[in-house]
Coordinates of C-alpha atoms in Angstrom, one line a residue:
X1 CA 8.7 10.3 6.1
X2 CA 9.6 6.9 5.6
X3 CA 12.5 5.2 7.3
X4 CA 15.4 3.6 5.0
X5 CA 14.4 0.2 5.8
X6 CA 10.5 1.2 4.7
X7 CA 12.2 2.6 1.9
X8 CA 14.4 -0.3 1.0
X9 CA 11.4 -2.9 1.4
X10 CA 9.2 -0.4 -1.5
X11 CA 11.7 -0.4 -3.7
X12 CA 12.2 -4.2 -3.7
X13 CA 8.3 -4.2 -3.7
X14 CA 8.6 -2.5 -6.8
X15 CA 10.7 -4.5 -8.1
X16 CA 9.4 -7.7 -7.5
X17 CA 6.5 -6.9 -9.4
X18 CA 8.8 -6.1 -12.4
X19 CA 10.3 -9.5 -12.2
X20 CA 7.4 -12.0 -11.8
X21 CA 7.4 -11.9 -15.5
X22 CA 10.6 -13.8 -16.2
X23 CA 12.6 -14.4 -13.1
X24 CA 12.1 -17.6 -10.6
X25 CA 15.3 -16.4 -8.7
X26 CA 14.1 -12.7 -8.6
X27 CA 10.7 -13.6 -7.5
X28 CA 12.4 -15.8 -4.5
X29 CA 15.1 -13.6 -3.6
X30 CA 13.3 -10.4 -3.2
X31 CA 10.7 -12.1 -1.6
X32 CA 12.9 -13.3 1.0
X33 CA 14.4 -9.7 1.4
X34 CA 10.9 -8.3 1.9
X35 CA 10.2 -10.7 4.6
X36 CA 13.8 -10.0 6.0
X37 CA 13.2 -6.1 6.0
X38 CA 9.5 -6.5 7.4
X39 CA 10.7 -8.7 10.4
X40 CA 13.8 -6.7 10.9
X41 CA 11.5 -3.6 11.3
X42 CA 9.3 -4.9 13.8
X43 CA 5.7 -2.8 15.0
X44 CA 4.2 -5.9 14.6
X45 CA 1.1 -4.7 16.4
X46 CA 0.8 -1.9 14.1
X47 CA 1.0 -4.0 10.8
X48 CA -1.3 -6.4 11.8
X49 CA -3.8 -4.0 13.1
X50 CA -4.0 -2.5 10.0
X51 CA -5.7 -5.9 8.2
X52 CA -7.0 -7.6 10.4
X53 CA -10.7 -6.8 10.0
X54 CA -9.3 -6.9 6.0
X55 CA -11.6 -10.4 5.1
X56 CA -9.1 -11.0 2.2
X57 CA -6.1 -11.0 4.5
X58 CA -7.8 -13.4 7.3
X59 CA -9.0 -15.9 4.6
X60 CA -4.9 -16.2 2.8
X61 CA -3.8 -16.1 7.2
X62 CA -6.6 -19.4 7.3
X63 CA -5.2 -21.2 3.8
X64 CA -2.1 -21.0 5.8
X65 CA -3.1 -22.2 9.0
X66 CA -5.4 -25.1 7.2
X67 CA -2.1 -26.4 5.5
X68 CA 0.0 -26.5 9.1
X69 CA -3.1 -28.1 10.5
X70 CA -3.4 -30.9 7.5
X71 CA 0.3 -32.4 8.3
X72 CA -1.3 -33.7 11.2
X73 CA -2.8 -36.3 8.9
X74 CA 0.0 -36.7 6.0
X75 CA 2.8 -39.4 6.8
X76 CA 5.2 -38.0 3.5
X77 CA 4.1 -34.9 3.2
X78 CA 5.7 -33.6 -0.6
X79 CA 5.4 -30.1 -1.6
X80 CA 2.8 -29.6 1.0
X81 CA 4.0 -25.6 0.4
X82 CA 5.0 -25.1 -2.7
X83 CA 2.4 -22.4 -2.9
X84 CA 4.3 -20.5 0.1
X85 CA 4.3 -17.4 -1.6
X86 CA 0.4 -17.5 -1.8
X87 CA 1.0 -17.6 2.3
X88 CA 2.8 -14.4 1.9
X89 CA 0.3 -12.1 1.1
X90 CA -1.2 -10.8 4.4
X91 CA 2.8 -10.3 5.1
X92 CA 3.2 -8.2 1.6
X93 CA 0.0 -6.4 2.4
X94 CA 1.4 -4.8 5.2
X95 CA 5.2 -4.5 3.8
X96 CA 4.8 -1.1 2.1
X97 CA 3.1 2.3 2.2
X98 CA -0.1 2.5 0.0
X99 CA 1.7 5.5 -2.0
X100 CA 4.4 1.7 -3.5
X101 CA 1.3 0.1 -3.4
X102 CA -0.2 0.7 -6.5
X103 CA 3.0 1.1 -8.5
X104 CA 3.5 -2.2 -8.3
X105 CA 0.9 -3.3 -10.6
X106 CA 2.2 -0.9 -13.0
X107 CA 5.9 -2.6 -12.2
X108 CA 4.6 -5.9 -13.4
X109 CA 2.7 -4.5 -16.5
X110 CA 5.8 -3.1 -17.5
X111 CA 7.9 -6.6 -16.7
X112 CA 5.5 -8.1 -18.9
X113 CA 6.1 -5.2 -22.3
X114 CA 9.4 -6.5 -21.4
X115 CA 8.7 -10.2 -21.6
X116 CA 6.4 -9.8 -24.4
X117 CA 9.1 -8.1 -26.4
X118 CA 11.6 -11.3 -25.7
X119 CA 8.7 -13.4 -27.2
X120 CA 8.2 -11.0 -30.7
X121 CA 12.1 -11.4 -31.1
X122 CA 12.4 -15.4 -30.7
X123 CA 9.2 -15.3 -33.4
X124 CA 10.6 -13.2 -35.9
X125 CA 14.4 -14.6 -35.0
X126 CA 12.4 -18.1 -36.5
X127 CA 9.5 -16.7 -38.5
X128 CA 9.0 -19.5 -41.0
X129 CA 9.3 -22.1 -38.1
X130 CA 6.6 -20.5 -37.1
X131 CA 4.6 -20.4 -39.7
X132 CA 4.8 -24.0 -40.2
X133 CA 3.1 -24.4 -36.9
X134 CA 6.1 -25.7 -34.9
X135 CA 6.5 -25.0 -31.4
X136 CA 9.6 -22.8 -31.4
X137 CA 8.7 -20.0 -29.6
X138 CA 11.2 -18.5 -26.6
X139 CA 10.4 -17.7 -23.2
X140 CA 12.4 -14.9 -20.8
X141 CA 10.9 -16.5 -17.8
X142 CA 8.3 -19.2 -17.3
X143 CA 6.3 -21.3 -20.8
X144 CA 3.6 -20.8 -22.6
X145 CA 1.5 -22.7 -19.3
X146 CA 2.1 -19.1 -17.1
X147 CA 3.3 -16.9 -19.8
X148 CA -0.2 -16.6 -21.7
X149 CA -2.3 -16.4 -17.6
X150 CA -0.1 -13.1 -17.3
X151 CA -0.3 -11.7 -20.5
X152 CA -3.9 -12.1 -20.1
X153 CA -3.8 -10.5 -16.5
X154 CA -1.4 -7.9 -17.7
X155 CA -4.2 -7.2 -20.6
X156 CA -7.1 -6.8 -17.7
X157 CA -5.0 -4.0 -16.4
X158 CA -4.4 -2.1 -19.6
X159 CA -7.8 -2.7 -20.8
X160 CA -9.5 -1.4 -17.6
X161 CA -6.9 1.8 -17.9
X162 CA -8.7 2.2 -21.4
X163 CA -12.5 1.1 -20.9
X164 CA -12.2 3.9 -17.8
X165 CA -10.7 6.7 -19.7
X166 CA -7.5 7.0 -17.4
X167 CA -5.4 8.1 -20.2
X168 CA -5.6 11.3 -22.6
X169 CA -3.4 12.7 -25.3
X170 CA -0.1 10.4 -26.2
X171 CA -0.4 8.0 -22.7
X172 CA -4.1 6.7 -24.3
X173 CA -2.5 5.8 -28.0
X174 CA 0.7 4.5 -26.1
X175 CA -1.5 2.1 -24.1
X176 CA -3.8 1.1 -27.3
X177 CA -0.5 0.1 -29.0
X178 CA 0.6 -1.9 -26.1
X179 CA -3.1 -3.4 -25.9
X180 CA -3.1 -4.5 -29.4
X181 CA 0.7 -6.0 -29.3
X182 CA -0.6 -7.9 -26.5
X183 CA -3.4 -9.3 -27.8
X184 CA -1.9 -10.3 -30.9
X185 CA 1.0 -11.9 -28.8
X186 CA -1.5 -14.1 -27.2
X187 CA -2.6 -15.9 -30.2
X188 CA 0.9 -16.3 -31.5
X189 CA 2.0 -18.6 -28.5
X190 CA 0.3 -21.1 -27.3
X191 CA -0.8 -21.4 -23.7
X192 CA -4.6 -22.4 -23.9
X193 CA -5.5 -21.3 -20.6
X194 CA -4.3 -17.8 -21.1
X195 CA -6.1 -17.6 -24.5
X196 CA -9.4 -19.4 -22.7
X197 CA -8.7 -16.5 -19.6
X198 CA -8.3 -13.7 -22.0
X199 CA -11.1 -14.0 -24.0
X200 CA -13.2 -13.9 -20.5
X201 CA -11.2 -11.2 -19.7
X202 CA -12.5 -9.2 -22.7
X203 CA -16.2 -10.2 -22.0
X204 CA -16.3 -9.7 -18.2
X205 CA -14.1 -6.2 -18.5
X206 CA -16.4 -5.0 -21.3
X207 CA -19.8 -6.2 -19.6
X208 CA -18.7 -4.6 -16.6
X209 CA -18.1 -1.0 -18.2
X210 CA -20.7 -0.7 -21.3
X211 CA -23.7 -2.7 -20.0
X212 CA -25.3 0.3 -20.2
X213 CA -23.8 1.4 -23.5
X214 CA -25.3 -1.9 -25.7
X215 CA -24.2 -0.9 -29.3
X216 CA -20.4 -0.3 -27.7
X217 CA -20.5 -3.0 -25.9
X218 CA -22.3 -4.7 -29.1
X219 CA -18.9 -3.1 -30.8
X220 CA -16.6 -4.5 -28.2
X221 CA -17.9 -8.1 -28.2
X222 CA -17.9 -8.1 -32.2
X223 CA -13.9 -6.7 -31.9
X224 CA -13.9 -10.1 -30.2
X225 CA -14.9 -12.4 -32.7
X226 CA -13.1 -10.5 -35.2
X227 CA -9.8 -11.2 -32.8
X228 CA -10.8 -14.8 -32.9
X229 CA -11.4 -15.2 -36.5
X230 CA -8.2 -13.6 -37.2
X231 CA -5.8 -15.6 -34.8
X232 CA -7.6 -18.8 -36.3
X233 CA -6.9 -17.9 -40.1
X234 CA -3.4 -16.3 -39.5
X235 CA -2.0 -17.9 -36.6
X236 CA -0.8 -21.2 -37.2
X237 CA -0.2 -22.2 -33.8
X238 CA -3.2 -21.0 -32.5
X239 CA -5.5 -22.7 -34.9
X240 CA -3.0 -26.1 -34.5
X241 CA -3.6 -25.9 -30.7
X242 CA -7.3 -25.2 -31.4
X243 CA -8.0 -27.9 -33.5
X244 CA -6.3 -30.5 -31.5
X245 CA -7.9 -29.2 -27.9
X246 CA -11.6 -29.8 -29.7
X247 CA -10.5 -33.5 -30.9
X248 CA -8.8 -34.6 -28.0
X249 CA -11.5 -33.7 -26.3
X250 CA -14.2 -35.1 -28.1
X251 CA -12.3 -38.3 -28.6
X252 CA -11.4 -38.7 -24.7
X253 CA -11.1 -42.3 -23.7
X254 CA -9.9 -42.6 -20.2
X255 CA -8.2 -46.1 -21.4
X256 CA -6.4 -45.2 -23.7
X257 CA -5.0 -41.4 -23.4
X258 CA -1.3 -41.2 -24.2
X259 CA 1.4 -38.9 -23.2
X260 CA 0.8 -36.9 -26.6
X261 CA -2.4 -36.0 -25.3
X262 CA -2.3 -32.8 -23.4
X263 CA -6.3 -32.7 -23.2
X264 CA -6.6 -36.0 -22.3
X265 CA -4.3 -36.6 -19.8
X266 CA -5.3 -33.7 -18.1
X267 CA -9.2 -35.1 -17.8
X268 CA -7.8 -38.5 -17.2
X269 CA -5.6 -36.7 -14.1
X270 CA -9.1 -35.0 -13.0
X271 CA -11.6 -37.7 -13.5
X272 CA -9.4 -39.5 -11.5
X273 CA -8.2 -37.1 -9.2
X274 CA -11.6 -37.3 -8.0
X275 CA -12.3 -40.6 -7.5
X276 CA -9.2 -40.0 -5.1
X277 CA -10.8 -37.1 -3.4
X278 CA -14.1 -39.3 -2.9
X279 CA -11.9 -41.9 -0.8
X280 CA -11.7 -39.2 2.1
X281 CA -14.1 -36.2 1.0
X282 CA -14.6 -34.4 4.2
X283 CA -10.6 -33.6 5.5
X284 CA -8.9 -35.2 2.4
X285 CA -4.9 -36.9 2.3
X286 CA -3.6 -34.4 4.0
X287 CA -1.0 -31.3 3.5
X288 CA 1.4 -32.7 0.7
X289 CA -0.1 -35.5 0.4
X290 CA -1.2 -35.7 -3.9
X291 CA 1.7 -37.5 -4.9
X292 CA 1.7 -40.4 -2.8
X293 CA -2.1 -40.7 -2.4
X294 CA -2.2 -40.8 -6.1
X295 CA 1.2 -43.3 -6.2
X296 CA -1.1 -45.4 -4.4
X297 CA -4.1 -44.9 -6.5
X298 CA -1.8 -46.6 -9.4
X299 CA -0.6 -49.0 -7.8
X300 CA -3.7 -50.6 -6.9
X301 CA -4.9 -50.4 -10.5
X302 CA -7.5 -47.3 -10.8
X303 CA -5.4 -45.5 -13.2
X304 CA -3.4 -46.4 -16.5
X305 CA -1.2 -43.1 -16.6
X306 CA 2.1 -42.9 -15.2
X307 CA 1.3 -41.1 -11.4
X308 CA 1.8 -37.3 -11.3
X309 CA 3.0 -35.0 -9.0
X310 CA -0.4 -33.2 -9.3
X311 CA -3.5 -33.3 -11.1
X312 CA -3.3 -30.2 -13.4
X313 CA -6.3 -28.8 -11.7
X314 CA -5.6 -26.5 -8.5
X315 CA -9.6 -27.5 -7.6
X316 CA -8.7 -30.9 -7.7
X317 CA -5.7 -30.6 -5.6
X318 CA -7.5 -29.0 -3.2
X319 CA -9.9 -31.2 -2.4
X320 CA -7.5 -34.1 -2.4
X321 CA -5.3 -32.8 0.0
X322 CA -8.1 -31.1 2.2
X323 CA -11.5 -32.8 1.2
X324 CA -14.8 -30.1 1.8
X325 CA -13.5 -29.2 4.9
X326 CA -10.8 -27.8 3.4
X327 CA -12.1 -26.5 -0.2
X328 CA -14.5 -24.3 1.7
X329 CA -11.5 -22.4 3.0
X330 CA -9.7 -22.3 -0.3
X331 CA -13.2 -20.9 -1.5
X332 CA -13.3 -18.3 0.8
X333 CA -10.1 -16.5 -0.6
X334 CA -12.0 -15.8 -3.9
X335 CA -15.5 -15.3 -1.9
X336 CA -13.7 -12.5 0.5
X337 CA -12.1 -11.0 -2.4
X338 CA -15.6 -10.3 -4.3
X339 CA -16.4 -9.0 -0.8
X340 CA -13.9 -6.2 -0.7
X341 CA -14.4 -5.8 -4.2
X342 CA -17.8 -4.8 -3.4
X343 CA -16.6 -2.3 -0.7
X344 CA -14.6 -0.3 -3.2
X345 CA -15.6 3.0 -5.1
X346 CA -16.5 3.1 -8.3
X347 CA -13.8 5.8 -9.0
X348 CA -11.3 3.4 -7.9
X349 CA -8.9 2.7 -10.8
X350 CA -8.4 -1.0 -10.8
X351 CA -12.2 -2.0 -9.1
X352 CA -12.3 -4.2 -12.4
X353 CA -9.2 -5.8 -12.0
X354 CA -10.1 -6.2 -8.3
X355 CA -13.4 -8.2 -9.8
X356 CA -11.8 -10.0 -12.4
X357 CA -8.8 -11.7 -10.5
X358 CA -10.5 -14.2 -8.7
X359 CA -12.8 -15.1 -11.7
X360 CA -9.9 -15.4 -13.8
X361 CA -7.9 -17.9 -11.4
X362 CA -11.2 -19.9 -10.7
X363 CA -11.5 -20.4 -14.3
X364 CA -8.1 -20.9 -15.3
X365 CA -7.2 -23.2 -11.9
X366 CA -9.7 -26.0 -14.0
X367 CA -6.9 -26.4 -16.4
X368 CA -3.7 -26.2 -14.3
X369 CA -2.3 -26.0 -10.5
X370 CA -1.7 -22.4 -10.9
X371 CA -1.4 -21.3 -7.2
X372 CA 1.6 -24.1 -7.1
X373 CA 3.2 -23.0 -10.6
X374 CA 6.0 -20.0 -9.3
X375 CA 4.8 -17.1 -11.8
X376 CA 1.0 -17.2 -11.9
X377 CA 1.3 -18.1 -7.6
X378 CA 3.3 -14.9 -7.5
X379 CA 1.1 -12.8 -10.0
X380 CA -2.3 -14.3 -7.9
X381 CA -0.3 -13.1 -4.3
X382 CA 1.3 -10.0 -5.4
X383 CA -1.8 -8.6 -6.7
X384 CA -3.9 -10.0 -3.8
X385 CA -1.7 -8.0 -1.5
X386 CA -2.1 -4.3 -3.4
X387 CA -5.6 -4.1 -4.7
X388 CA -7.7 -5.1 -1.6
X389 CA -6.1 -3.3 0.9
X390 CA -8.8 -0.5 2.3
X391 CA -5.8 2.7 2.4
X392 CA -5.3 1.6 -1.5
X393 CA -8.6 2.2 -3.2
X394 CA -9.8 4.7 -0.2
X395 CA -7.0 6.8 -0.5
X396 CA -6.8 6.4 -4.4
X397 CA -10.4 8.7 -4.9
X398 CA -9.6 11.0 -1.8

């Protein structure tokens, strides 16, 4: 029997996953509250027993304890923890009963139907904007830069619901049509990491479950093309953004990249980025440090851009801030997730999704600071605290 404040702090757990979609306020306010109700409750003995031989847990309590211990060598530190909610998670993992658990990923697949539905009304609301290629589209919550990274998580789930045969009857044909809107919703926008993170999505997820079924699978990677083919003919935003990602790249010139150049800036930001990183490679500038360091970079010539607040790259800003030293510890989050990951049953619903997290942020992370951006940090953490905890995917096959 749970007590009201245990009760309280599920239901906002709940809830918090409904509103990573499309609210900044509502991911920091119920946040808050959780923390609130879990220090309010105390058995702090009892919570942190039940983690702490969890490696997932201990390697998001050392990302923590690596960012206090890098102020030591930051003089103007600047959103040092911006990523605090990514510090939250062996906190969240303990904050409600493995029964809320798992209903939170369901929260936030619904949050995103809801989202998603917001986007199909601005499109149609401005259909032949759209179909001259403009960038008109409307957002609930966050732009097309997280938007597109949790459609595509929000597609992992529903695909692994379908590749495992969760669903019968009217749930399995409601879930298909929810599969397809979303799909099709990804190639109407245009955030190029998602699209880039879905399509490995669809390869990893259908690998994983019909490697040993080669002409589904065979069918399943062929759907995929025919996906591609058809966002590239009939979406005009997709193939606009396609076409202009292949000749910005190819035309790169670090000299001469402009502000129009979303490609280029962002490999000018990396290919400096790590000539910064190779000034102090073994502790880095310090907690909070990317800003300045890279102020400084400027000003002493090495760059042509304008400076930036960080490099587009979450890898890059790693290794900035914390050199080796500290990228082995960033590292170790996604290495102790694939860990657990292979703990888990195979009857456990969401093993895939387990897998595929981590793959999907190292992937995405080379295009983007996603563990600092609010939505896709609180996506990454909120998953990270449900689908790795041991009394979730032990208790979900007893």
């Amino acid at each position: 029997m749970l007590s009201r404040v245990e009760l309280i702090r599920s239901y906002l757990f709940v809830a918090l996953g409904f509103l990573i979609p499309f609210s900044t306020a509502g991911i920091s306010i119920l946040s808050a509250f959780i923390v609130l109700l879990w220090v309010l409750d105390r058995n702090y003995a009892k919570k942190i027993e039940m983690h702490s031989d969890n490696p997932v847990y201990l390697a998001f309590f050392a990302f923590f304890i690596l960012h206090l211990v890098g102020l030591l060598w930051t003089e103007q530190p600047i959103n040092g923890f911006k990523n605090w909610l990514v510090f939250l998670v062996p906190l969240l993992a303990t904050a409600v009963p493995r029964e809320y658990a798992m209903k939170g990923v369901y929260a936030f697949v619904t949050g995103m139907m809801v989202s998603e539905a917001y986007v199909y009304f601005g499109i149609f609301q401005n259909w032949e904007t759209w179909l001259s290629g403009a960038y008109a589209i409307k957002y609930l919550g966050p732009d097309h830069i997280s938007y597109n990274p949790m459609l595509a998580m929000s597609v992992a789930v529903i695909l692994t619901t379908l590749l495992a045969g969760c669903y019968q009857g009217w749930k399995k044909w409601l879930t298909i049509f929810f599969f397809l809107t979303m799909t099709a919703n990804m190639f109407m926008t245009g955030g190029r990491a998602g699209q880039v993170g879905f399509i490995f999505i669809w390869i990893v997820l259908s690998v994983y479950f019909l490697y040993r079924r080669p002409v589904a699978l065979a069918g399943m990677l062929a759907s995929l093309v025919l996906v591609l083919a058809l966002a590239f003919n009939y979406s005009p935003i997709f193939n606009q953004r396609a076409n202009q990602a292949v000749d910005q790249f190819v035309a790169y010139d670090s000299q001469s990249v402009s502000n129009g150049d979303p490609i280029g800036i962002r490999l000018a930001f990396a290919e400096h980025s790590f000539k910064l990183f190779s000034e102090e490679p073994w502790v880095g500038h310090g907690t909070g440090s990317f800003e300045n360091a890279y102020k400084d970079y400027w000003e002493r010539g090495g760059v042509p851009l304008e400076p930036t607040s960080n490099p587009h790259n979450n890898h890059l800003l790693i290794l900035v801030q914390f050199g080796l030293v500290g990228f082995f510890f960033y590292s170790a989050i996604f290495l102790a997730q694939l860990i657990q990951f292979n703990k888990m049953p195979d009857k456990y619903e969401f093993k895939a999704v387990a897998f595929v997290l981590p793959l999907f942020f190292i992937l995405i992370s080379m295009y983007d600071s996603y563990l600092w951006g609010h939505h896709t940090q609180a996506m990454f953490a909120y998953f990270s605290s449900i689908l790795y905890r041991e009394d979730v995917f032990r208790s979900d096959v007893a």
